[in-house]
Amino acid sequence: MRNRLAYLLALALPLAACDRADRAPGSEASKEAAGDSTIAQGLGSDSARFEAAAKAAGLDTTLAGPGPYTVLVPVDGAFDKLPAGALDTLMKPESRPQLTKVLTNHILSGAILAEDIARAIENGGGKTQLMTVGGGTLSAVKDGDAIIVTDSTGGRARITAPDGKHSNGVVHKIDGVLMPA
């Protein structure tokens, strides 16, 4: 029972930070802040590898769907930090389940802005947990003004370009690939 309560609280914390009426899906402020393109359409030229991986995993249709989602998108240079050939191996059709697991470790439910994450870190005494749609947990802390996200294997990524607003959610560009357990 105690573990179940801790799990439910871990799920609620990042969502509580986002529970603001002015950013509720469908609110006027949400519509004004949202971009014209979906996440899938607006990843940008610095995220071509993530975009190709999302297509290979079949997640491009999800990221074009209604959402809302928050996606921590590794920029192309982040993939260079992986072991040689790791991305090529993940992109093979037989590795689709593993690729999907890696990519869903970068996706959060809801539209979560950087200020929401920062507030959750502050409210959490310097750290917060973010639950991914893939079932993983990411930890977030502040390093000065920057937000650092750590995966379950200890890999770290800095949010380098926060709050890319799209019609179905938010994109935060990061400088690392966050691996699942």
mmCIF file of C-alpha atoms in Angstrom:
data_model
loop_
_atom_site.group_PDB
_atom_site.id
_atom_site.type_symbol
_atom_site.label_atom_id
_atom_site.label_comp_id
_atom_site.label_asym_id
_atom_site.label_seq_id
_atom_site.Cartn_x
_atom_site.Cartn_y
_atom_site.Cartn_z
ATOM 1 C CA MET A 1 0.000 0.000 0.000
ATOM 2 C CA ARG A 2 2.808 2.371 0.906
ATOM 3 C CA ASN A 3 4.614 1.774 -2.427
ATOM 4 C CA ARG A 4 1.361 2.334 -4.302
ATOM 5 C CA LEU A 5 0.825 5.675 -2.546
ATOM 6 C CA ALA A 6 4.397 6.747 -3.311
ATOM 7 C CA TYR A 7 3.859 5.814 -6.965
ATOM 8 C CA LEU A 8 0.627 7.806 -7.180
ATOM 9 C CA LEU A 9 2.287 10.817 -5.565
ATOM 10 C CA ALA A 10 5.175 10.576 -8.025
ATOM 11 C CA LEU A 11 2.651 10.649 -10.861
ATOM 12 C CA ALA A 12 0.765 13.592 -9.396
ATOM 13 C CA LEU A 13 3.711 15.916 -8.697
ATOM 14 C CA PRO A 14 4.612 16.872 -12.254
ATOM 15 C CA LEU A 15 0.961 17.166 -13.158
ATOM 16 C CA ALA A 16 0.223 19.351 -10.141
ATOM 17 C CA ALA A 17 2.872 21.782 -11.329
ATOM 18 C CA CYS A 18 0.949 22.083 -14.575
ATOM 19 C CA ASP A 19 -2.501 22.364 -13.071
ATOM 20 C CA ARG A 20 -3.017 25.974 -14.024
ATOM 21 C CA ALA A 21 -6.329 27.051 -15.490
ATOM 22 C CA ASP A 22 -4.635 29.506 -17.820
ATOM 23 C CA ARG A 23 -2.892 26.610 -19.574
ATOM 24 C CA ALA A 24 -5.662 24.057 -19.491
ATOM 25 C CA PRO A 25 -6.176 22.326 -22.823
ATOM 26 C CA GLY A 26 -8.661 24.321 -24.828
ATOM 27 C CA SER A 27 -8.384 27.508 -22.740
ATOM 28 C CA GLU A 28 -7.963 30.818 -24.567
ATOM 29 C CA ALA A 29 -4.449 31.285 -23.156
ATOM 30 C CA SER A 30 -3.558 27.768 -24.286
ATOM 31 C CA LYS A 31 -4.822 28.450 -27.805
ATOM 32 C CA GLU A 32 -2.930 31.741 -27.981
ATOM 33 C CA ALA A 33 0.299 30.140 -26.761
ATOM 34 C CA ALA A 34 0.046 27.109 -29.055
ATOM 35 C CA GLY A 35 1.864 27.119 -32.335
ATOM 36 C CA ASP A 36 0.286 26.479 -35.712
ATOM 37 C CA SER A 37 2.074 23.185 -36.325
ATOM 38 C CA THR A 38 1.965 19.877 -34.492
ATOM 39 C CA ILE A 39 5.008 18.556 -32.686
ATOM 40 C CA ALA A 40 5.643 16.140 -35.571
ATOM 41 C CA GLN A 41 5.569 18.998 -38.107
ATOM 42 C CA GLY A 42 7.673 21.451 -36.133
ATOM 43 C CA LEU A 43 10.669 19.546 -34.784
ATOM 44 C CA GLY A 44 13.152 21.666 -36.734
ATOM 45 C CA SER A 45 16.321 21.024 -38.676
ATOM 46 C CA ASP A 46 18.415 20.444 -35.529
ATOM 47 C CA SER A 47 16.241 17.419 -34.664
ATOM 48 C CA ALA A 48 16.368 15.415 -37.893
ATOM 49 C CA ARG A 49 17.673 12.284 -36.153
ATOM 50 C CA PHE A 50 14.872 12.334 -33.559
ATOM 51 C CA GLU A 51 12.340 12.911 -36.328
ATOM 52 C CA ALA A 52 13.717 9.959 -38.344
ATOM 53 C CA ALA A 53 13.684 7.757 -35.236
ATOM 54 C CA ALA A 54 10.082 8.762 -34.448
ATOM 55 C CA LYS A 55 9.063 7.794 -37.998
ATOM 56 C CA ALA A 56 10.922 4.477 -37.752
ATOM 57 C CA ALA A 57 9.129 3.700 -34.476
ATOM 58 C CA GLY A 58 5.743 4.799 -35.826
ATOM 59 C CA LEU A 59 5.504 7.582 -33.239
ATOM 60 C CA ASP A 60 5.287 10.320 -35.862
ATOM 61 C CA THR A 61 1.526 9.771 -36.092
ATOM 62 C CA THR A 62 1.217 10.036 -32.302
ATOM 63 C CA LEU A 63 3.204 13.283 -32.301
ATOM 64 C CA ALA A 64 0.885 14.590 -35.026
ATOM 65 C CA GLY A 65 -2.184 13.639 -32.956
ATOM 66 C CA PRO A 66 -4.232 15.732 -30.552
ATOM 67 C CA GLY A 67 -2.028 15.411 -27.447
ATOM 68 C CA PRO A 68 -1.186 17.348 -25.461
ATOM 69 C CA TYR A 69 2.351 16.033 -25.057
ATOM 70 C CA THR A 70 5.599 17.401 -23.771
ATOM 71 C CA VAL A 71 8.547 16.022 -25.696
ATOM 72 C CA LEU A 72 12.165 16.271 -24.590
ATOM 73 C CA VAL A 73 13.758 16.245 -28.033
ATOM 74 C CA PRO A 74 17.463 15.432 -28.271
ATOM 75 C CA VAL A 75 19.155 17.661 -30.842
ATOM 76 C CA ASP A 76 21.177 15.886 -33.511
ATOM 77 C CA GLY A 77 24.459 16.403 -31.633
ATOM 78 C CA ALA A 78 23.041 14.530 -28.635
ATOM 79 C CA PHE A 79 22.965 11.314 -30.657
ATOM 80 C CA ASP A 80 26.719 11.653 -31.256
ATOM 81 C CA LYS A 81 27.209 10.975 -27.525
ATOM 82 C CA LEU A 82 25.727 7.470 -27.895
ATOM 83 C CA PRO A 83 28.087 4.537 -28.469
ATOM 84 C CA ALA A 84 29.126 4.178 -32.113
ATOM 85 C CA GLY A 85 26.418 2.480 -34.163
ATOM 86 C CA ALA A 86 23.812 2.529 -31.354
ATOM 87 C CA LEU A 87 21.306 4.665 -33.250
ATOM 88 C CA ASP A 88 21.790 2.667 -36.460
ATOM 89 C CA THR A 89 21.080 -0.544 -34.541
ATOM 90 C CA LEU A 90 17.947 0.952 -32.948
ATOM 91 C CA MET A 91 16.673 2.099 -36.351
ATOM 92 C CA LYS A 92 16.577 -1.458 -37.732
ATOM 93 C CA PRO A 93 13.043 -2.892 -38.075
ATOM 94 C CA GLU A 94 13.805 -5.748 -35.681
ATOM 95 C CA SER A 95 14.799 -3.192 -33.000
ATOM 96 C CA ARG A 96 11.548 -1.215 -33.199
ATOM 97 C CA PRO A 97 10.398 -2.198 -29.659
ATOM 98 C CA GLN A 98 13.679 -0.965 -28.162
ATOM 99 C CA LEU A 99 13.574 2.240 -30.231
ATOM 100 C CA THR A 100 9.996 2.883 -29.121
ATOM 101 C CA LYS A 101 11.033 2.398 -25.493
ATOM 102 C CA VAL A 102 13.871 4.932 -25.878
ATOM 103 C CA LEU A 103 11.655 7.500 -27.591
ATOM 104 C CA THR A 104 8.706 7.164 -25.201
ATOM 105 C CA ASN A 105 11.204 7.838 -22.408
ATOM 106 C CA HIS A 106 11.326 11.391 -23.857
ATOM 107 C CA ILE A 107 7.557 11.985 -23.905
ATOM 108 C CA LEU A 108 5.450 13.267 -20.990
ATOM 109 C CA SER A 109 1.664 13.547 -20.855
ATOM 110 C CA GLY A 110 0.260 17.070 -20.903
ATOM 111 C CA ALA A 111 1.705 20.428 -21.903
ATOM 112 C CA ILE A 112 4.439 21.149 -19.358
ATOM 113 C CA LEU A 113 6.374 24.386 -19.706
ATOM 114 C CA ALA A 114 9.884 24.866 -18.307
ATOM 115 C CA GLU A 115 8.499 27.208 -15.630
ATOM 116 C CA ASP A 116 6.169 24.402 -14.506
ATOM 117 C CA ILE A 117 9.112 22.014 -14.152
ATOM 118 C CA ALA A 118 11.120 24.685 -12.304
ATOM 119 C CA ARG A 119 8.215 25.279 -9.919
ATOM 120 C CA ALA A 120 7.877 21.526 -9.271
ATOM 121 C CA ILE A 121 11.628 21.367 -8.549
ATOM 122 C CA GLU A 122 11.292 24.231 -6.079
ATOM 123 C CA ASN A 123 8.207 22.690 -4.444
ATOM 124 C CA GLY A 124 10.008 19.335 -4.266
ATOM 125 C CA GLY A 125 12.941 20.725 -2.302
ATOM 126 C CA GLY A 126 15.329 20.877 -5.250
ATOM 127 C CA LYS A 127 14.206 17.864 -7.270
ATOM 128 C CA THR A 128 11.122 16.506 -8.995
ATOM 129 C CA GLN A 129 10.167 13.296 -10.763
ATOM 130 C CA LEU A 130 8.655 13.286 -14.251
ATOM 131 C CA MET A 131 6.750 10.221 -15.416
ATOM 132 C CA THR A 132 7.168 9.336 -19.083
ATOM 133 C CA VAL A 133 4.499 7.824 -21.312
ATOM 134 C CA GLY A 134 6.814 4.831 -21.631
ATOM 135 C CA GLY A 135 6.453 4.155 -17.906
ATOM 136 C CA GLY A 136 9.868 5.485 -16.923
ATOM 137 C CA THR A 137 10.812 8.111 -14.401
ATOM 138 C CA LEU A 138 13.062 11.072 -15.065
ATOM 139 C CA SER A 139 14.490 13.302 -12.328
ATOM 140 C CA ALA A 140 14.760 17.054 -12.835
ATOM 141 C CA VAL A 141 16.918 19.509 -10.900
ATOM 142 C CA LYS A 142 18.110 23.056 -11.442
ATOM 143 C CA ASP A 143 21.731 23.996 -12.119
ATOM 144 C CA GLY A 144 21.659 27.775 -11.905
ATOM 145 C CA ASP A 145 18.965 28.785 -14.367
ATOM 146 C CA ALA A 146 19.222 25.551 -16.358
ATOM 147 C CA ILE A 147 17.042 22.492 -15.892
ATOM 148 C CA ILE A 148 18.909 19.178 -15.891
ATOM 149 C CA VAL A 149 16.997 15.948 -16.535
ATOM 150 C CA THR A 150 18.463 12.605 -15.454
ATOM 151 C CA ASP A 151 17.301 9.197 -16.666
ATOM 152 C CA SER A 152 17.170 5.995 -14.630
ATOM 153 C CA THR A 153 20.623 4.951 -15.855
ATOM 154 C CA GLY A 154 22.237 8.195 -14.649
ATOM 155 C CA GLY A 155 22.424 9.815 -18.083
ATOM 156 C CA ARG A 156 21.926 13.579 -17.966
ATOM 157 C CA ALA A 157 20.584 16.122 -20.427
ATOM 158 C CA ARG A 158 20.241 19.889 -20.158
ATOM 159 C CA ILE A 159 17.205 21.664 -21.555
ATOM 160 C CA THR A 160 18.868 23.974 -24.067
ATOM 161 C CA ALA A 161 15.817 25.405 -25.857
ATOM 162 C CA PRO A 162 12.667 25.316 -23.729
ATOM 163 C CA ASP A 163 9.014 25.865 -24.536
ATOM 164 C CA GLY A 164 8.664 25.230 -28.256
ATOM 165 C CA LYS A 165 4.898 25.594 -28.391
ATOM 166 C CA HIS A 166 2.886 23.535 -30.855
ATOM 167 C CA SER A 167 -0.802 22.957 -31.436
ATOM 168 C CA ASN A 168 -0.624 19.635 -29.567
ATOM 169 C CA GLY A 169 1.967 20.311 -26.887
ATOM 170 C CA VAL A 170 5.404 21.550 -25.986
ATOM 171 C CA VAL A 171 8.932 20.665 -27.100
ATOM 172 C CA HIS A 172 12.012 21.180 -24.952
ATOM 173 C CA LYS A 173 15.265 20.625 -26.889
ATOM 174 C CA ILE A 174 17.873 18.742 -24.852
ATOM 175 C CA ASP A 175 21.574 18.000 -25.312
ATOM 176 C CA GLY A 176 21.476 14.299 -24.413
ATOM 177 C CA VAL A 177 19.542 11.109 -25.090
ATOM 178 C CA LEU A 178 17.616 9.827 -22.071
ATOM 179 C CA MET A 179 17.725 6.050 -21.878
ATOM 180 C CA PRO A 180 15.121 3.839 -20.183
ATOM 181 C CA ALA A 181 16.037 1.376 -17.432
#
